[in-house]
Amino acid sequence: MKPPGPVLAVAGLAKSFGGVAAVAEVTFAVASGEMLALIGPNGAGKSTCFNILSGQLRPDRGEVLLGGETITGLPPRAIWRRGVGRTFQITATFASMTVRENVQMALLSHHRRLWRFLRPARSHFADEADALLAPVGMEDQAERCAGELAYGDLKRLELALALAHAPRLLLMDEPTAGMAPSERGGLMALTRRLAAERDIAVLFTEHDMDVVFGVADRILVLDRGRLIAEGSGAEIRADANVRAVYLGSGATSGGH
Ligand code: ADP
Ligand code: MG
């Protein structure tokens, strides 16, 4: 049985920088296992929203509820402890360690054990690490140095690192930035599959509209700090207001 209520509920969130309302009265919720896309033009306030939710920024107003409990204004570490994961800017990998060791580190951190006391015993959580590498398709590269990985493989490792903390909510601010267009859809489809299997709510932003429409269950559109639309891909595509401020003529490629 699913827990009652949304995993994340945000009400009346507001944040200004020197008189500029980066986020203004933003209200939405994310359900367990749901892929919710937050889209909008550059400067719309997407990253500011993510930074408030992860605790990097304090909102001027509004409330953030995780599983019905307020996390508004808590520091990042406390929010992370409560099950809010973040890719891919925070989970820096250790280039000189192997892929498996990176996941072991994340598992040790999740279980509040200290790596330095355990070295050189590198068997800790090895099986658990492999159990996280398999679903992201990285089990064959477990012995490789993370620093040698191709960019797309590094992204999949970072997804495994996020999963090591068993998050209930995963925040992904432009997770496919820097990836080849052909790889973006694959990473987000993988994220979608794992989120559904593990009942993780995912809030993400992504510039490639084919990817957004392909994987999002629901889409929020932000413009100058305000939510201007919310709905399914079909509803968002048909929204005249959204087309005017964001999707415009060329943004929806391929005749969608
Ligand atoms: P997005 O991620 O949608 O591109 P941001 O949240 O980064 O948008 O930015 C929203 C607005 O807030 C922009 O006008 C940006 O210049 C401003 N802004 C964001 N962060 C800061 C900051 N730390 N200091 C001042 N202004 C900021
Ligand atoms: Mg941004």
CSV table of C-alpha atoms and ligand atoms in Angstrom, one decimal:
chain,number,residue,atom,x,y,z
A,1,MET,CA,0.0,0.0,0.0
A,2,LYS,CA,1.3,3.5,-0.9
A,3,PRO,CA,1.7,6.0,1.9
A,4,PRO,CA,-1.1,8.6,1.9
A,5,GLY,CA,-0.4,12.0,0.5
A,6,PRO,CA,2.3,13.1,-1.8
A,7,VAL,CA,6.0,12.6,-1.2
A,8,LEU,CA,6.7,16.2,-1.7
A,9,ALA,CA,4.3,19.1,-1.3
A,10,VAL,CA,5.4,22.7,-1.9
A,11,ALA,CA,3.1,25.6,-1.0
A,12,GLY,CA,3.6,29.3,-1.8
A,13,LEU,CA,7.3,29.1,-2.3
A,14,ALA,CA,8.9,32.5,-2.9
A,15,LYS,CA,12.5,33.7,-3.2
A,16,SER,CA,13.8,37.0,-4.5
A,17,PHE,CA,17.3,38.1,-5.2
A,18,GLY,CA,17.8,41.9,-4.8
A,19,GLY,CA,14.2,42.7,-5.8
A,20,VAL,CA,14.0,40.1,-8.6
A,21,ALA,CA,11.4,37.4,-7.8
A,22,ALA,CA,13.3,34.3,-8.9
A,23,VAL,CA,10.5,32.1,-7.5
A,24,ALA,CA,7.0,33.5,-6.8
A,25,GLU,CA,4.2,31.6,-5.1
A,26,VAL,CA,5.1,28.2,-6.5
A,27,THR,CA,2.8,25.4,-5.3
A,28,PHE,CA,2.9,21.8,-6.5
A,29,ALA,CA,3.2,18.2,-5.3
A,30,VAL,CA,5.0,15.0,-6.4
A,31,ALA,CA,3.6,11.5,-5.8
A,32,SER,CA,5.7,8.4,-5.1
A,33,GLY,CA,7.1,6.9,-8.3
A,34,GLU,CA,6.1,9.9,-10.3
A,35,MET,CA,8.3,11.6,-12.9
A,36,LEU,CA,7.5,15.3,-12.7
A,37,ALA,CA,9.3,17.7,-15.2
A,38,LEU,CA,9.9,21.3,-14.3
A,39,ILE,CA,10.5,23.2,-17.5
A,40,GLY,CA,10.7,26.8,-18.5
A,41,PRO,CA,13.1,29.3,-20.2
A,42,ASN,CA,16.5,30.2,-18.9
A,43,GLY,CA,16.1,32.3,-15.7
A,44,ALA,CA,12.6,31.0,-15.1
A,45,GLY,CA,13.6,30.0,-11.5
A,46,LYS,CA,14.0,26.2,-12.0
A,47,SER,CA,17.4,26.0,-10.3
A,48,THR,CA,16.3,28.3,-7.5
A,49,CYS,CA,13.4,25.9,-6.8
A,50,PHE,CA,15.8,22.9,-6.8
A,51,ASN,CA,18.2,24.8,-4.5
A,52,ILE,CA,15.4,25.5,-2.0
A,53,LEU,CA,14.1,21.9,-2.0
A,54,SER,CA,17.6,20.6,-1.4
A,55,GLY,CA,18.3,23.1,1.4
A,56,GLN,CA,21.0,25.1,-0.5
A,57,LEU,CA,18.8,28.2,-0.3
A,58,ARG,CA,16.2,29.4,2.2
A,59,PRO,CA,12.9,30.5,0.8
A,60,ASP,CA,11.6,34.0,1.7
A,61,ARG,CA,8.1,32.5,2.1
A,62,GLY,CA,6.4,29.2,1.7
A,63,GLU,CA,6.6,25.7,2.9
A,64,VAL,CA,8.2,22.5,1.8
A,65,LEU,CA,6.7,19.2,3.2
A,66,LEU,CA,8.4,15.9,2.8
A,67,GLY,CA,6.0,13.0,3.6
A,68,GLY,CA,3.8,15.5,5.3
A,69,GLU,CA,6.6,16.9,7.6
A,70,THR,CA,8.1,20.3,7.1
A,71,ILE,CA,11.7,20.5,5.9
A,72,THR,CA,11.5,24.2,5.1
A,73,GLY,CA,14.9,25.9,5.8
A,74,LEU,CA,16.6,22.8,7.0
A,75,PRO,CA,20.3,22.5,6.0
A,76,PRO,CA,21.2,20.3,3.0
A,77,ARG,CA,22.6,17.5,5.1
A,78,ALA,CA,19.4,17.2,7.2
A,79,ILE,CA,17.3,17.2,4.1
A,80,TRP,CA,19.5,14.5,2.4
A,81,ARG,CA,19.2,12.4,5.6
A,82,ARG,CA,15.4,12.5,5.3
A,83,GLY,CA,15.6,10.9,1.9
A,84,VAL,CA,16.0,13.7,-0.7
A,85,GLY,CA,18.7,12.7,-3.2
A,86,ARG,CA,20.3,15.0,-5.7
A,87,THR,CA,22.0,14.3,-9.0
A,88,PHE,CA,24.3,15.1,-10.5
A,89,GLN,CA,26.0,18.2,-9.3
A,90,ILE,CA,26.5,17.1,-5.7
A,91,THR,CA,27.4,13.5,-6.0
A,92,ALA,CA,31.0,14.0,-7.3
A,93,THR,CA,32.7,10.8,-8.0
A,94,PHE,CA,36.2,9.9,-6.8
A,95,ALA,CA,38.2,9.6,-10.0
A,96,SER,CA,41.0,7.5,-8.6
A,97,MET,CA,38.6,4.9,-7.1
A,98,THR,CA,37.0,2.2,-9.0
A,99,VAL,CA,33.3,2.3,-9.9
A,100,ARG,CA,32.5,-0.3,-7.2
A,101,GLU,CA,34.5,1.6,-4.6
A,102,ASN,CA,32.5,4.8,-5.4
A,103,VAL,CA,29.3,3.0,-4.7
A,104,GLN,CA,30.7,1.4,-1.6
A,105,MET,CA,31.6,4.9,-0.4
A,106,ALA,CA,28.1,6.1,-0.9
A,107,LEU,CA,26.7,3.0,0.9
A,108,LEU,CA,29.1,3.6,3.8
A,109,SER,CA,28.0,7.2,4.0
A,110,HIS,CA,24.4,6.2,3.9
A,111,HIS,CA,25.0,3.8,6.8
A,112,ARG,CA,27.1,6.4,8.6
A,113,ARG,CA,30.3,4.3,8.5
A,114,LEU,CA,33.6,5.9,7.9
A,115,TRP,CA,35.7,4.7,5.0
A,116,ARG,CA,39.0,5.6,6.5
A,117,PHE,CA,38.6,3.2,9.4
A,118,LEU,CA,37.8,0.4,7.1
A,119,ARG,CA,40.6,0.7,4.6
A,120,PRO,CA,42.2,-1.4,3.3
A,121,ALA,CA,39.3,-3.8,3.9
A,122,ARG,CA,37.4,-3.1,0.7
A,123,SER,CA,34.9,-5.8,1.0
A,124,HIS,CA,32.3,-3.7,2.9
A,125,PHE,CA,29.1,-3.5,1.0
A,126,ALA,CA,30.7,-5.0,-2.1
A,127,ASP,CA,27.7,-7.1,-2.9
A,128,GLU,CA,25.3,-4.3,-2.2
A,129,ALA,CA,27.4,-2.1,-4.5
A,130,ASP,CA,27.2,-4.6,-7.3
A,131,ALA,CA,23.4,-4.9,-6.7
A,132,LEU,CA,23.2,-1.1,-7.5
A,133,LEU,CA,25.6,-1.3,-10.4
A,134,ALA,CA,23.6,-4.0,-12.2
A,135,PRO,CA,20.3,-2.1,-12.7
A,136,VAL,CA,22.2,0.9,-14.2
A,137,GLY,CA,24.1,-1.5,-16.5
A,138,MET,CA,27.5,-0.8,-14.9
A,139,GLU,CA,28.3,-4.2,-13.4
A,140,ASP,CA,30.8,-5.0,-16.1
A,141,GLN,CA,32.8,-1.8,-15.3
A,142,ALA,CA,32.9,-2.3,-11.5
A,143,GLU,CA,36.7,-2.6,-11.5
A,144,ARG,CA,37.4,0.4,-13.7
A,145,CYS,CA,38.6,3.7,-12.4
A,146,ALA,CA,35.8,6.2,-12.3
A,147,GLY,CA,38.1,8.7,-13.9
A,148,GLU,CA,38.4,6.6,-17.1
A,149,LEU,CA,34.7,6.3,-17.7
A,150,ALA,CA,32.9,7.7,-20.8
A,151,TYR,CA,30.6,10.6,-19.9
A,152,GLY,CA,27.4,8.6,-20.3
A,153,ASP,CA,28.7,5.8,-18.1
A,154,LEU,CA,29.7,8.4,-15.4
A,155,LYS,CA,26.1,9.6,-15.4
A,156,ARG,CA,24.9,6.1,-14.9
A,157,LEU,CA,27.4,5.6,-12.0
A,158,GLU,CA,26.1,8.9,-10.5
A,159,LEU,CA,22.6,7.5,-10.7
A,160,ALA,CA,23.7,4.4,-8.8
A,161,LEU,CA,25.4,6.7,-6.2
A,162,ALA,CA,22.1,8.5,-5.7
A,163,LEU,CA,20.2,5.2,-5.3
A,164,ALA,CA,22.7,4.1,-2.6
A,165,HIS,CA,21.0,6.6,-0.3
A,166,ALA,CA,17.6,5.0,-1.0
A,167,PRO,CA,16.0,8.4,-1.6
A,168,ARG,CA,12.2,8.9,-1.6
A,169,LEU,CA,12.6,12.0,-3.7
A,170,LEU,CA,15.3,12.5,-6.4
A,171,LEU,CA,16.0,16.1,-7.5
A,172,MET,CA,17.6,16.3,-11.0
A,173,ASP,CA,18.6,19.7,-12.2
A,174,GLU,CA,19.6,19.2,-15.9
A,175,PRO,CA,20.8,15.7,-15.4
A,176,THR,CA,21.6,15.2,-19.1
A,177,ALA,CA,23.6,18.5,-19.5
A,178,GLY,CA,26.7,17.8,-21.6
A,179,MET,CA,25.4,14.4,-22.8
A,180,ALA,CA,25.0,13.5,-26.5
A,181,PRO,CA,21.4,14.1,-27.5
A,182,SER,CA,21.1,10.4,-28.5
A,183,GLU,CA,22.1,9.4,-24.9
A,184,ARG,CA,19.7,11.7,-23.0
A,185,GLY,CA,16.6,9.7,-23.6
A,186,GLY,CA,18.3,6.5,-22.4
A,187,LEU,CA,19.4,8.0,-19.1
A,188,MET,CA,16.0,9.4,-18.3
A,189,ALA,CA,14.2,6.2,-19.4
A,190,LEU,CA,16.5,4.3,-17.1
A,191,THR,CA,15.7,6.8,-14.3
A,192,ARG,CA,12.0,6.4,-14.9
A,193,ARG,CA,12.2,2.6,-14.7
A,194,LEU,CA,14.2,2.6,-11.5
A,195,ALA,CA,12.0,5.3,-9.9
A,196,ALA,CA,8.9,3.2,-10.7
A,197,GLU,CA,10.5,0.1,-9.3
A,198,ARG,CA,11.7,1.7,-6.1
A,199,ASP,CA,8.8,4.1,-5.6
A,200,ILE,CA,11.0,7.2,-5.9
A,201,ALA,CA,9.5,10.5,-6.8
A,202,VAL,CA,11.6,12.3,-9.4
A,203,LEU,CA,11.6,16.1,-10.0
A,204,PHE,CA,13.7,16.9,-13.0
A,205,THR,CA,14.5,19.6,-15.5
A,206,GLU,CA,15.6,19.0,-19.0
A,207,HIS,CA,15.9,21.2,-22.1
A,208,ASP,CA,15.3,18.5,-24.7
A,209,MET,CA,11.5,18.5,-25.1
A,210,ASP,CA,11.5,15.1,-26.8
A,211,VAL,CA,13.0,13.7,-23.6
A,212,VAL,CA,10.6,15.6,-21.4
A,213,PHE,CA,7.5,14.5,-23.3
A,214,GLY,CA,8.9,11.0,-23.5
A,215,VAL,CA,9.5,10.3,-19.8
A,216,ALA,CA,7.5,12.8,-17.7
A,217,ASP,CA,4.2,11.7,-16.2
A,218,ARG,CA,3.3,15.3,-15.6
A,219,ILE,CA,4.9,18.7,-16.5
A,220,LEU,CA,5.1,22.0,-14.7
A,221,VAL,CA,6.0,25.1,-16.7
A,222,LEU,CA,7.7,28.0,-14.9
A,223,ASP,CA,8.1,31.4,-16.4
A,224,ARG,CA,9.6,34.4,-14.5
A,225,GLY,CA,9.2,32.5,-11.2
A,226,ARG,CA,5.6,31.6,-11.7
A,227,LEU,CA,3.9,28.4,-12.6
A,228,ILE,CA,2.0,29.1,-15.8
A,229,ALA,CA,0.8,25.6,-16.6
A,230,GLU,CA,0.6,22.1,-15.2
A,231,GLY,CA,-0.5,18.9,-17.0
A,232,SER,CA,0.3,15.9,-19.2
A,233,GLY,CA,2.5,16.2,-22.2
A,234,ALA,CA,-0.5,16.6,-24.5
A,235,GLU,CA,-2.0,19.3,-22.3
A,236,ILE,CA,1.3,21.2,-22.1
A,237,ARG,CA,1.8,21.0,-25.9
A,238,ALA,CA,-1.7,22.3,-26.6
A,239,ASP,CA,-1.4,25.1,-24.0
A,240,ALA,CA,-1.4,28.4,-26.0
A,241,ASN,CA,0.3,30.3,-23.1
A,242,VAL,CA,3.1,27.8,-22.9
A,243,ARG,CA,3.7,27.9,-26.6
A,244,ALA,CA,3.9,31.6,-26.5
A,245,VAL,CA,6.5,31.9,-23.7
A,246,TYR,CA,8.5,28.7,-24.1
A,247,LEU,CA,7.8,26.1,-26.7
A,248,GLY,CA,7.6,28.6,-29.5
A,249,SER,CA,8.0,27.5,-33.0
A,250,GLY,CA,11.1,25.3,-33.0
A,251,ALA,CA,11.3,23.8,-29.5
A,252,THR,CA,9.0,20.8,-30.2
A,253,SER,CA,11.0,19.1,-32.8
A,254,GLY,CA,9.9,16.2,-34.9
A,255,GLY,CA,6.3,17.3,-35.5
A,256,HIS,CA,5.0,16.5,-32.0
B,1,ADP,P1,16.7,28.6,-14.3
B,1,ADP,O1,17.4,27.5,-13.5
B,1,ADP,O2,15.3,28.4,-14.6
B,1,ADP,O3,17.5,29.0,-15.5
B,1,ADP,P2,17.5,30.3,-12.0
B,1,ADP,O4,16.7,29.7,-10.8
B,1,ADP,O5,18.9,29.9,-12.1
B,1,ADP,O6,16.7,29.9,-13.3
B,1,ADP,O7,17.4,31.9,-12.0
B,1,ADP,C1,16.2,32.6,-11.8
B,1,ADP,C2,16.4,34.0,-11.6
B,1,ADP,O8,17.1,34.3,-10.4
B,1,ADP,C3,17.3,34.6,-12.7
B,1,ADP,O9,16.9,35.9,-13.0
B,1,ADP,C4,18.7,34.6,-12.0
B,1,ADP,O10,19.5,35.6,-12.6
B,1,ADP,C5,18.4,34.9,-10.6
B,1,ADP,N1,19.3,34.3,-9.7
B,1,ADP,C6,19.5,32.9,-9.4
B,1,ADP,N2,20.4,32.7,-8.5
B,1,ADP,C7,20.8,33.9,-8.1
B,1,ADP,C8,21.7,34.3,-7.1
B,1,ADP,N3,22.4,33.5,-6.3
B,1,ADP,N4,21.9,35.7,-6.9
B,1,ADP,C9,21.2,36.6,-7.7
B,1,ADP,N5,20.3,36.2,-8.6
B,1,ADP,C10,20.1,34.9,-8.8
B,2,MG,MG,19.0,26.3,-14.0
